[in-house]
PDB file of C-alpha atoms in Angstrom:
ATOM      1  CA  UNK A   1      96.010  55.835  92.162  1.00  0.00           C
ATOM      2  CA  UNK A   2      93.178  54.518  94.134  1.00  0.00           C
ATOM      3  CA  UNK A   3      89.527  55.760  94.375  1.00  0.00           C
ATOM      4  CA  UNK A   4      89.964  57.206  98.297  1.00  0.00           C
ATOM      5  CA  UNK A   5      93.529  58.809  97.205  1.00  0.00           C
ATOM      6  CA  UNK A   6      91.446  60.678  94.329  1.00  0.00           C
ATOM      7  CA  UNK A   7      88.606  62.019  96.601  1.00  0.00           C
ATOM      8  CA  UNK A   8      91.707  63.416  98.798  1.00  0.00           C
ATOM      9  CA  UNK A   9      93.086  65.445  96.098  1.00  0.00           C
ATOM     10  CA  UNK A  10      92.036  68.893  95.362  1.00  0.00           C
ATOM     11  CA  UNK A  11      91.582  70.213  91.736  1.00  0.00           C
ATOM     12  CA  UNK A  12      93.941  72.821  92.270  1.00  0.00           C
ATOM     13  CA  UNK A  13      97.925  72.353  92.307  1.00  0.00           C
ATOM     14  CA  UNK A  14      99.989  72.052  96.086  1.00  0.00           C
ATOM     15  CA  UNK A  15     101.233  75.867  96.693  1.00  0.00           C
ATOM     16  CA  UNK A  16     105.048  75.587  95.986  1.00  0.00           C
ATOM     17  CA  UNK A  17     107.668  78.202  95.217  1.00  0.00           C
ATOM     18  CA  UNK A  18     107.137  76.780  91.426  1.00  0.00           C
ATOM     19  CA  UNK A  19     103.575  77.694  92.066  1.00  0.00           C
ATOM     20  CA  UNK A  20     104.338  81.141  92.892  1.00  0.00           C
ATOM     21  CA  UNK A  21     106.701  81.451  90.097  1.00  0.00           C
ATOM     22  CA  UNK A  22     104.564  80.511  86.788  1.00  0.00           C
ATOM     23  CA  UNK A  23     101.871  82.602  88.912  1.00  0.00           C
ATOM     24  CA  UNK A  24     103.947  85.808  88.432  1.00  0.00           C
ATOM     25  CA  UNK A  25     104.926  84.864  84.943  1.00  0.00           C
ATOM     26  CA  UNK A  26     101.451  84.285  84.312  1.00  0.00           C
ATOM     27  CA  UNK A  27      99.996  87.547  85.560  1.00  0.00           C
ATOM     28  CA  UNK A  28     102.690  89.444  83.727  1.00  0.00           C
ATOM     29  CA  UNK A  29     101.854  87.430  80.292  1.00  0.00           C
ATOM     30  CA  UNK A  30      98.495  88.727  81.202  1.00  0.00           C
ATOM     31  CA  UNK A  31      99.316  92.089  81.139  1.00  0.00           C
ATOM     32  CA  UNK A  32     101.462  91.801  77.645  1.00  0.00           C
ATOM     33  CA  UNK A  33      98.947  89.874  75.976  1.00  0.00           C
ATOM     34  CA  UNK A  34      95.989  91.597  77.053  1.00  0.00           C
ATOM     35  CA  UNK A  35      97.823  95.189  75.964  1.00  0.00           C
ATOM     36  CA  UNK A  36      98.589  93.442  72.830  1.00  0.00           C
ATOM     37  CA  UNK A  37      95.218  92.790  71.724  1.00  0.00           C
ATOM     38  CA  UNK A  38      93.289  95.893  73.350  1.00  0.00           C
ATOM     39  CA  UNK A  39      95.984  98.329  72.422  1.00  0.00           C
ATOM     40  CA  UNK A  40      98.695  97.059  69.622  1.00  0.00           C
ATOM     41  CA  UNK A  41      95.705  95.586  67.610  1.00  0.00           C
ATOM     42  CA  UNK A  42      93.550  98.205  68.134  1.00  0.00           C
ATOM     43  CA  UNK A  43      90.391  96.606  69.076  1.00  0.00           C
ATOM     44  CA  UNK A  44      89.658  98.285  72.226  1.00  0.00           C
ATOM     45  CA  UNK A  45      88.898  97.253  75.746  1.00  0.00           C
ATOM     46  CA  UNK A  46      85.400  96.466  75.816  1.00  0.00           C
ATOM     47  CA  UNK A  47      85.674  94.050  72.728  1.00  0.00           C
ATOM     48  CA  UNK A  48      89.006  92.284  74.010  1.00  0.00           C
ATOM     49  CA  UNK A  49      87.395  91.943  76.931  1.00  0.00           C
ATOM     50  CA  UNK A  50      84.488  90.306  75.355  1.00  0.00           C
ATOM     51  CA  UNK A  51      87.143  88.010  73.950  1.00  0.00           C
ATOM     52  CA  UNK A  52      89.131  87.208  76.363  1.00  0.00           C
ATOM     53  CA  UNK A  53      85.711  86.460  78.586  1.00  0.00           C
ATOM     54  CA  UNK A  54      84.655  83.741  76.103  1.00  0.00           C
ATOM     55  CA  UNK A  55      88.058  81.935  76.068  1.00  0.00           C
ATOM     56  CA  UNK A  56      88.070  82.148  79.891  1.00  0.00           C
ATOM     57  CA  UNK A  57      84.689  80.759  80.251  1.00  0.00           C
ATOM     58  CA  UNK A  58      85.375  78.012  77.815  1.00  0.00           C
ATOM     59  CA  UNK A  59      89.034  77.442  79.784  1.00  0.00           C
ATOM     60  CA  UNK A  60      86.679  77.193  83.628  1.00  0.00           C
ATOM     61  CA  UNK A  61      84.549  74.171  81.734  1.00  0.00           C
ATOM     62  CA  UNK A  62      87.505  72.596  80.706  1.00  0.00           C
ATOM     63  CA  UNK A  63      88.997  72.748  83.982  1.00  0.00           C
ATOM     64  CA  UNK A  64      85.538  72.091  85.795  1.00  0.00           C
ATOM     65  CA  UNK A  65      84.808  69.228  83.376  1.00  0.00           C
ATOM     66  CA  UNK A  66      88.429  67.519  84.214  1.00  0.00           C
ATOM     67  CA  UNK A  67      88.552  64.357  86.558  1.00  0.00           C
ATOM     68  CA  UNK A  68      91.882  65.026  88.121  1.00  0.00           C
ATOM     69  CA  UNK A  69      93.942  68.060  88.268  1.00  0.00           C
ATOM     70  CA  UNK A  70      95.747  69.312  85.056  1.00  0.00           C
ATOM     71  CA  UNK A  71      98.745  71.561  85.035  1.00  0.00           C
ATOM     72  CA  UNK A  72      98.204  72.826  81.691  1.00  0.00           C
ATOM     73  CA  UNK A  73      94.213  73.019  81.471  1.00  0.00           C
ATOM     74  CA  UNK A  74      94.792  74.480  85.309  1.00  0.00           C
ATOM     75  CA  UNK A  75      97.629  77.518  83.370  1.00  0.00           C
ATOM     76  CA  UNK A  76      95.651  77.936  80.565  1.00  0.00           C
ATOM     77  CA  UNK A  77      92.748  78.805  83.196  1.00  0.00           C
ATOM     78  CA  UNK A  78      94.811  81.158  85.563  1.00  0.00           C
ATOM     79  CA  UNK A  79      96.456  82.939  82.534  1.00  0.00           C
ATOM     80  CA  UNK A  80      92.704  83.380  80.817  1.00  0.00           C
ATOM     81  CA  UNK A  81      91.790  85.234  84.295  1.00  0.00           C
ATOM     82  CA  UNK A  82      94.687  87.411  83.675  1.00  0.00           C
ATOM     83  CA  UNK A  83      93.940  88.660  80.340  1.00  0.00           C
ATOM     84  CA  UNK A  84      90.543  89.257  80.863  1.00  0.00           C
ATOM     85  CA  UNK A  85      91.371  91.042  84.293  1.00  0.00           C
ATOM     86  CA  UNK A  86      93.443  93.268  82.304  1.00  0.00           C
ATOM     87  CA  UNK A  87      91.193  94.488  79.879  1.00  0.00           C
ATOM     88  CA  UNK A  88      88.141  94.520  82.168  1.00  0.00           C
ATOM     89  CA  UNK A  89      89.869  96.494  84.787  1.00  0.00           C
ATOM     90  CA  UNK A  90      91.105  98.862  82.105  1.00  0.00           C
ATOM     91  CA  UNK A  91      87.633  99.417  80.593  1.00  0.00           C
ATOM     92  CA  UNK A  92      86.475 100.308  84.361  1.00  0.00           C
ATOM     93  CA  UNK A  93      89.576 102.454  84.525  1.00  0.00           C
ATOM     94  CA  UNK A  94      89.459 104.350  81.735  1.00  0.00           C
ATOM     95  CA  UNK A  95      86.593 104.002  79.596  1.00  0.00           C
ATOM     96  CA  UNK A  96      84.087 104.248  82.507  1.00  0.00           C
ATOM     97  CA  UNK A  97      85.639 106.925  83.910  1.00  0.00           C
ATOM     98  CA  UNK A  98      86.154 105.565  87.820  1.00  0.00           C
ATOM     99  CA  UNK A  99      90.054 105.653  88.075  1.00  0.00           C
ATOM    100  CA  UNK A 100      92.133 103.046  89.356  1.00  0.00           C
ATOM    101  CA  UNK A 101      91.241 104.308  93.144  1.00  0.00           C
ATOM    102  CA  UNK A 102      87.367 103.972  92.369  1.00  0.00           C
ATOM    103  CA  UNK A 103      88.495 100.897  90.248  1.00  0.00           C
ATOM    104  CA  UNK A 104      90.460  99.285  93.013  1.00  0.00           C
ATOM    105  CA  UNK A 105      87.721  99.578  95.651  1.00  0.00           C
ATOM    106  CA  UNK A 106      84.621  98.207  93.655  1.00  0.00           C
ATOM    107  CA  UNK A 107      86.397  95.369  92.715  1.00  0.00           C
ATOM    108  CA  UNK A 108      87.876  94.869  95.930  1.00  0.00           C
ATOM    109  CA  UNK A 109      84.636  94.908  97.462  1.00  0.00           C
ATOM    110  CA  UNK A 110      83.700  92.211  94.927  1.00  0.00           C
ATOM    111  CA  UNK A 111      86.482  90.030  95.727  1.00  0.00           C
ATOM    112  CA  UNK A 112      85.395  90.261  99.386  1.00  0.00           C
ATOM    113  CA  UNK A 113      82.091  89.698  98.800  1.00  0.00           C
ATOM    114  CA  UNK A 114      82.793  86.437  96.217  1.00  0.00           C
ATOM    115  CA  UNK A 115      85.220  84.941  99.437  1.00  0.00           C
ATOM    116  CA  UNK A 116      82.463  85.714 101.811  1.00  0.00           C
ATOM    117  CA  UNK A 117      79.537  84.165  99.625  1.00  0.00           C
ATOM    118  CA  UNK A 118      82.080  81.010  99.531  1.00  0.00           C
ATOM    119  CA  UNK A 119      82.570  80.787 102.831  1.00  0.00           C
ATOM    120  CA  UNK A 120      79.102  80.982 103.725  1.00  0.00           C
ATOM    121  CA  UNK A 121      78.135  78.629 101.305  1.00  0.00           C
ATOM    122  CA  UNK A 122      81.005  76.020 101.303  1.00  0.00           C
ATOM    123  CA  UNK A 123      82.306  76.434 104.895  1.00  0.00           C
ATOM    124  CA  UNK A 124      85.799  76.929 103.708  1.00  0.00           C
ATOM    125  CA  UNK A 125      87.499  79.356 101.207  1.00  0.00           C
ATOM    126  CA  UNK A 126      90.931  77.023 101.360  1.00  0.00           C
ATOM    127  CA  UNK A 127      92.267  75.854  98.027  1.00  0.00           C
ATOM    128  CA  UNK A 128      92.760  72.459  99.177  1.00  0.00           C
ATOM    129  CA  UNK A 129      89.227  71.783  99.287  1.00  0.00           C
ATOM    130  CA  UNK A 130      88.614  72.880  95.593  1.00  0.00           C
ATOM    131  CA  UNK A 131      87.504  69.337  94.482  1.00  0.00           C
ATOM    132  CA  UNK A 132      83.853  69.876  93.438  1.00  0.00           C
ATOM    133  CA  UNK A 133      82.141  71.717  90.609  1.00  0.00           C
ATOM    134  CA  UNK A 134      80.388  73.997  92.695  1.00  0.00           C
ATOM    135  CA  UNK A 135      83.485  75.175  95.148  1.00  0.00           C
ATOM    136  CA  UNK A 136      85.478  75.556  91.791  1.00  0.00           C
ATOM    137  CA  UNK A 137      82.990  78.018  90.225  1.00  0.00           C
ATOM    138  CA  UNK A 138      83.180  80.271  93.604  1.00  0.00           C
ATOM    139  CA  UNK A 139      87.051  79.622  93.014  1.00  0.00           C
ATOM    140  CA  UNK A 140      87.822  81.136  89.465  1.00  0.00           C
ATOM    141  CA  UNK A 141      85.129  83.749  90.288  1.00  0.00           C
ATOM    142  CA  UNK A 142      87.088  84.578  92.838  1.00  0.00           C
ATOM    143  CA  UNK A 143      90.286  84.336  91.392  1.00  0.00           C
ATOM    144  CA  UNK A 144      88.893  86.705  88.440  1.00  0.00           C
ATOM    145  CA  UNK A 145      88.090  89.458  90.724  1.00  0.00           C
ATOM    146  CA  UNK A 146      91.650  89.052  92.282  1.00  0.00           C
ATOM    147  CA  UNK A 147      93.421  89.397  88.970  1.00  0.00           C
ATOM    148  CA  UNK A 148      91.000  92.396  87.614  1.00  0.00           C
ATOM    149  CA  UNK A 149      91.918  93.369  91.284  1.00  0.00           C
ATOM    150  CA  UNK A 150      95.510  93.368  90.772  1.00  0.00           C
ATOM    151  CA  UNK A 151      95.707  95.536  87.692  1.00  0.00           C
ATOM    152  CA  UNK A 152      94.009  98.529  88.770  1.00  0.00           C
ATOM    153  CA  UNK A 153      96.378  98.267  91.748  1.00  0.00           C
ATOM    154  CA  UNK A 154      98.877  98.108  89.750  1.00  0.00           C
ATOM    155  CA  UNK A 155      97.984 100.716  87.689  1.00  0.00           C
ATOM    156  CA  UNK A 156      97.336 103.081  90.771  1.00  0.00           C
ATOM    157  CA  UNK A 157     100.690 102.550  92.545  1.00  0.00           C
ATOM    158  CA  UNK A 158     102.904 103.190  89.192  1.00  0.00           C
ATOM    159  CA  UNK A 159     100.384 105.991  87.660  1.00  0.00           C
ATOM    160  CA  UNK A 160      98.544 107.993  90.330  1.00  0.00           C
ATOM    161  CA  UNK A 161     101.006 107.406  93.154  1.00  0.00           C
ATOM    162  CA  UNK A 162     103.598 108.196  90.835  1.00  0.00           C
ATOM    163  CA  UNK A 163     105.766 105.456  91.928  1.00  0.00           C
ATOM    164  CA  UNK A 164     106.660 103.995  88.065  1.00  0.00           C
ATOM    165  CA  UNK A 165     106.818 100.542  87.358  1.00  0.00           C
ATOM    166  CA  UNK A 166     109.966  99.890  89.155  1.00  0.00           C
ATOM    167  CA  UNK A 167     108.823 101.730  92.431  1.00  0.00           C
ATOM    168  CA  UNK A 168     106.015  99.535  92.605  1.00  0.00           C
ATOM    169  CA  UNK A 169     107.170  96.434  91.772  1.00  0.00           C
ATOM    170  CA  UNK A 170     109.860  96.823  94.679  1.00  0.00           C
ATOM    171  CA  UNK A 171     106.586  97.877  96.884  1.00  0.00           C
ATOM    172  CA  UNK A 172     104.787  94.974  95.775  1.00  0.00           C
ATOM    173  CA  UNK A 173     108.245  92.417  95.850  1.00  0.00           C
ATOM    174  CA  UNK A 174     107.918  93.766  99.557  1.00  0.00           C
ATOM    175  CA  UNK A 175     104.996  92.923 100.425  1.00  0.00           C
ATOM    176  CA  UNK A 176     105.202  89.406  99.010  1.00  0.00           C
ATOM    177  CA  UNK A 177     108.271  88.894 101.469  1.00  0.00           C
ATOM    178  CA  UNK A 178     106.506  90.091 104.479  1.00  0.00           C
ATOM    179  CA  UNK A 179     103.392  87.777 103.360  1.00  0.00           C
ATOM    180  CA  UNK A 180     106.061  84.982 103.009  1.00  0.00           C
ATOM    181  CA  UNK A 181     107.538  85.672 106.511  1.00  0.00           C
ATOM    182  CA  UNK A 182     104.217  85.923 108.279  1.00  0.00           C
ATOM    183  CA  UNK A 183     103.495  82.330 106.505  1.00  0.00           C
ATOM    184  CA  UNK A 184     106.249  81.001 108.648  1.00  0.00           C
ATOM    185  CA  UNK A 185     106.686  82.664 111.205  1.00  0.00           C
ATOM    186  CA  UNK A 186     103.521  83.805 112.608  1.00  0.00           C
ATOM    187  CA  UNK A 187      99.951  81.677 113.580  1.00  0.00           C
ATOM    188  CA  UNK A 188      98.071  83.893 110.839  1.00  0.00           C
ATOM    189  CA  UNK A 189      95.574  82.090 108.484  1.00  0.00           C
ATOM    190  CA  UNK A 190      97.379  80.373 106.137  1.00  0.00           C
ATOM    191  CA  UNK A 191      94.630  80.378 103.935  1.00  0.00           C
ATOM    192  CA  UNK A 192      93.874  84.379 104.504  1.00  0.00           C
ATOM    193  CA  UNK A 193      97.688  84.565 103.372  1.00  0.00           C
ATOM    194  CA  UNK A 194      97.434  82.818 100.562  1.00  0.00           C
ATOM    195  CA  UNK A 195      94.775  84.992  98.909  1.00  0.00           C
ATOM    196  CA  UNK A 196      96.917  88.004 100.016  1.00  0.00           C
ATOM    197  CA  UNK A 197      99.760  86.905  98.481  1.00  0.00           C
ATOM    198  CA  UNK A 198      97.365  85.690  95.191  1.00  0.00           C
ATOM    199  CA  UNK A 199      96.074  88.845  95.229  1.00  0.00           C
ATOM    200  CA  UNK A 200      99.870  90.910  95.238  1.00  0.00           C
ATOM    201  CA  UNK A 201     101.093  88.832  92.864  1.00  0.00           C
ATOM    202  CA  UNK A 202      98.418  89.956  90.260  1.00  0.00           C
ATOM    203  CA  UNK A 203     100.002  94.057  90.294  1.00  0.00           C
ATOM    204  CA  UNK A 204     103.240  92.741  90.866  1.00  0.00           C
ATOM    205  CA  UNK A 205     103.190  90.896  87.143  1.00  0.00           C
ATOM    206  CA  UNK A 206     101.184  93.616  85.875  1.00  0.00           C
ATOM    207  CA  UNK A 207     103.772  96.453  86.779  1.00  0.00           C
ATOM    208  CA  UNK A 208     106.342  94.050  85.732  1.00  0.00           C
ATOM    209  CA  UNK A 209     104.604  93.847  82.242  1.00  0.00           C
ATOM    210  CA  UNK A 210     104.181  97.774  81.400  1.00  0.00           C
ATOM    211  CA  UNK A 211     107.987  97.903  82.459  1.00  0.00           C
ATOM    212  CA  UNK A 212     108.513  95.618  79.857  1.00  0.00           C
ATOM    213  CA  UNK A 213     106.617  97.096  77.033  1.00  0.00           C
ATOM    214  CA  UNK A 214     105.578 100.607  77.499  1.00  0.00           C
ATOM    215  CA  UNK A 215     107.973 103.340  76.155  1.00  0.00           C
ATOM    216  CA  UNK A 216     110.685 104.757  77.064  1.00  0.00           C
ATOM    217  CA  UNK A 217     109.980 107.790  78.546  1.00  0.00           C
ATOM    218  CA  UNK A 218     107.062 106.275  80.393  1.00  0.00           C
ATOM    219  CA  UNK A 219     109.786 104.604  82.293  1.00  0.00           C
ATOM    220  CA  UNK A 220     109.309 101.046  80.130  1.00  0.00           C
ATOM    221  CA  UNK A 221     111.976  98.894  77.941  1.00  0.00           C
ATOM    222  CA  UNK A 222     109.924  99.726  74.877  1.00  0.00           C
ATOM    223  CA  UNK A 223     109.757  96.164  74.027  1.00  0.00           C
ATOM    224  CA  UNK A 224     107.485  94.554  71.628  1.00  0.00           C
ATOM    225  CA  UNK A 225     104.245  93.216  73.292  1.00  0.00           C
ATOM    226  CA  UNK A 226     104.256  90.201  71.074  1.00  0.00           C
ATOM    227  CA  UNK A 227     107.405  88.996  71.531  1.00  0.00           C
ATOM    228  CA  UNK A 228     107.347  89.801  75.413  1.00  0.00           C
ATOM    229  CA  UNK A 229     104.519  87.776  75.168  1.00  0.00           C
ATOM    230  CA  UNK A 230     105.717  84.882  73.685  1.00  0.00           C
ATOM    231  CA  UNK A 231     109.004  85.009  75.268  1.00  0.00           C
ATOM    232  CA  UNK A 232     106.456  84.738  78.732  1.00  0.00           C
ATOM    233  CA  UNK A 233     104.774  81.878  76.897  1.00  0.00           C
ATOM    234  CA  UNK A 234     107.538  79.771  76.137  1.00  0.00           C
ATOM    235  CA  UNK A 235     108.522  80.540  80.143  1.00  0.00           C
ATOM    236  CA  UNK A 236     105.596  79.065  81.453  1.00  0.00           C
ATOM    237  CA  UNK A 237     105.527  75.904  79.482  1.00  0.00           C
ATOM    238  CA  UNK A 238     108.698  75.289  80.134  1.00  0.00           C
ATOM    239  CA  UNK A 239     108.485  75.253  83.886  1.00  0.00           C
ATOM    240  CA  UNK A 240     105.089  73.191  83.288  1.00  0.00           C
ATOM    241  CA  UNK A 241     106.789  70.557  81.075  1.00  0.00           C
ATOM    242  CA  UNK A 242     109.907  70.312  83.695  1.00  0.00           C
ATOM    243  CA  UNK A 243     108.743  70.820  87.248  1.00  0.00           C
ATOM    244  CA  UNK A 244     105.895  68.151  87.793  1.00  0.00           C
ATOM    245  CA  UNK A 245     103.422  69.670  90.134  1.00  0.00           C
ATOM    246  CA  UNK A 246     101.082  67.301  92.336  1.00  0.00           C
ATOM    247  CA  UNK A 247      97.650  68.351  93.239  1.00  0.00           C
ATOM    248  CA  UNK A 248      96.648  70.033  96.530  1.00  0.00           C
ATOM    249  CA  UNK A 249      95.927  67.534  99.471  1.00  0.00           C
ATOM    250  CA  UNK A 250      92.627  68.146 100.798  1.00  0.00           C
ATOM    251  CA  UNK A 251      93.166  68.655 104.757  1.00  0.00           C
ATOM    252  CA  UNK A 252      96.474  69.296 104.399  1.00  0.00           C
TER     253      UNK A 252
END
């Protein structure tokens, strides 16, 4: 690969359906794994938040400090933003006392406000132009807020709405296909679209998770978090390992 065909790619991976799949996977291993250590081990969500912060911040200099892009350091990044988004957004939740509504619309109000700063700063909030430190930082900030996002919607739609896990995975598996169909069949922002549909994916994986491990008469499968977790684990590699994913073009 040449030295002008580098500067063209972005750090990020091209948006595929493959994309979109270890995405959802991810976001649901999120929600598994960050239950497992806040709740099955017992250690709260203030300190497995403080742990899953560390390994995410050591995950964003990885990925920062990379030349090229890197499917796994890139995974290993998204699915850090999950776990912490879980736990943080269930400390704000619950142990702060603001519900998932009040929840939901203070950190949807950061997630504007981290695009906006971007924007101002950068010019452009699109992912294909994630190819220096700087517009990486304002991208896994941003991405953080969209996963912490995702779970306190996620936790409103199946809890306070009273939808269940089912109910709002089919609203959210909705929503997704109307995002899809406006990507090709409208003139809308493809770049406003893709944060919408980055942003429903994060509930989608995280009702999609309690569903898998909560129990029984909470409407769940009563499944182990650890081995849901793993099983989601093995998942993602998988599709790493066999689907080879190119980086974003920049200007594409």
């Amino acid at each position: 690969m040449n030295s002008t065909t580098e500067q063209a790619l972005s750090k990020v991976p091209e948006v595929t359906l493959i994309f979109w799949i270890i995405k959802v996977a991810a976001t649901t291993l999120g929600e598994t794994g960050g239950d497992a250590v806040s709740m099955s081990m017992d250690l709260g969500y203030l300190v497995s938040t403080g742990i899953f912060a560390v390994i995410f911040a050591v995950a964003v200099v990885f990925q920062i400090s990379a030349k090229r892009f890197h499917p796994v350091i890139y995974w290993i990044t998204i699915i850090a933003t999950t776990t912490v988004g879980t736990t943080l957004a269930d400390f704000a939740d619950r142990s702060l006392g603001i519900g998932y509504a009040g929840g939901s619309s203070l950190l949807f109000t950061l997630l504007l406000a981290s695009l906006l700063i971007w924007y101002q700063s950068l010019g452009s909030i699109s992912i294909d132009t994630v190819c220096s430190p700087k517009s990486e930082m304002f991208y896994w900030v941003t991405i953080m807020f969209s996963q912490t996002l995702g779970t306190a919607l996620g936790d409103w739609t199946a809890d306070t709405a009273g939808l269940g896990y089912a109910g709002s995975a089919m609203v959210f598996s909705v929503l997704l296909a109307v995002v899809a169909a406006a990507y090709y069949r409208t003139t809308i922002s493809h770049t406003l679209l893709f944060w919408t549909a980055f942003v429903l994916t994060r509930p989608l994986g995280a009702v999609v998770g309690d569903f898998l491990d909560k129990p029984l008469d909470k409407g769940g499968l009563a499944l182990s978090r650890y081995s849901a977790s793993a099983a989601l684990v093995v998942f993602v590699v998988v599709c790493i390992l066999v689907v080879r994913q190119r980086a974003a073009t920049r200007g594409h």
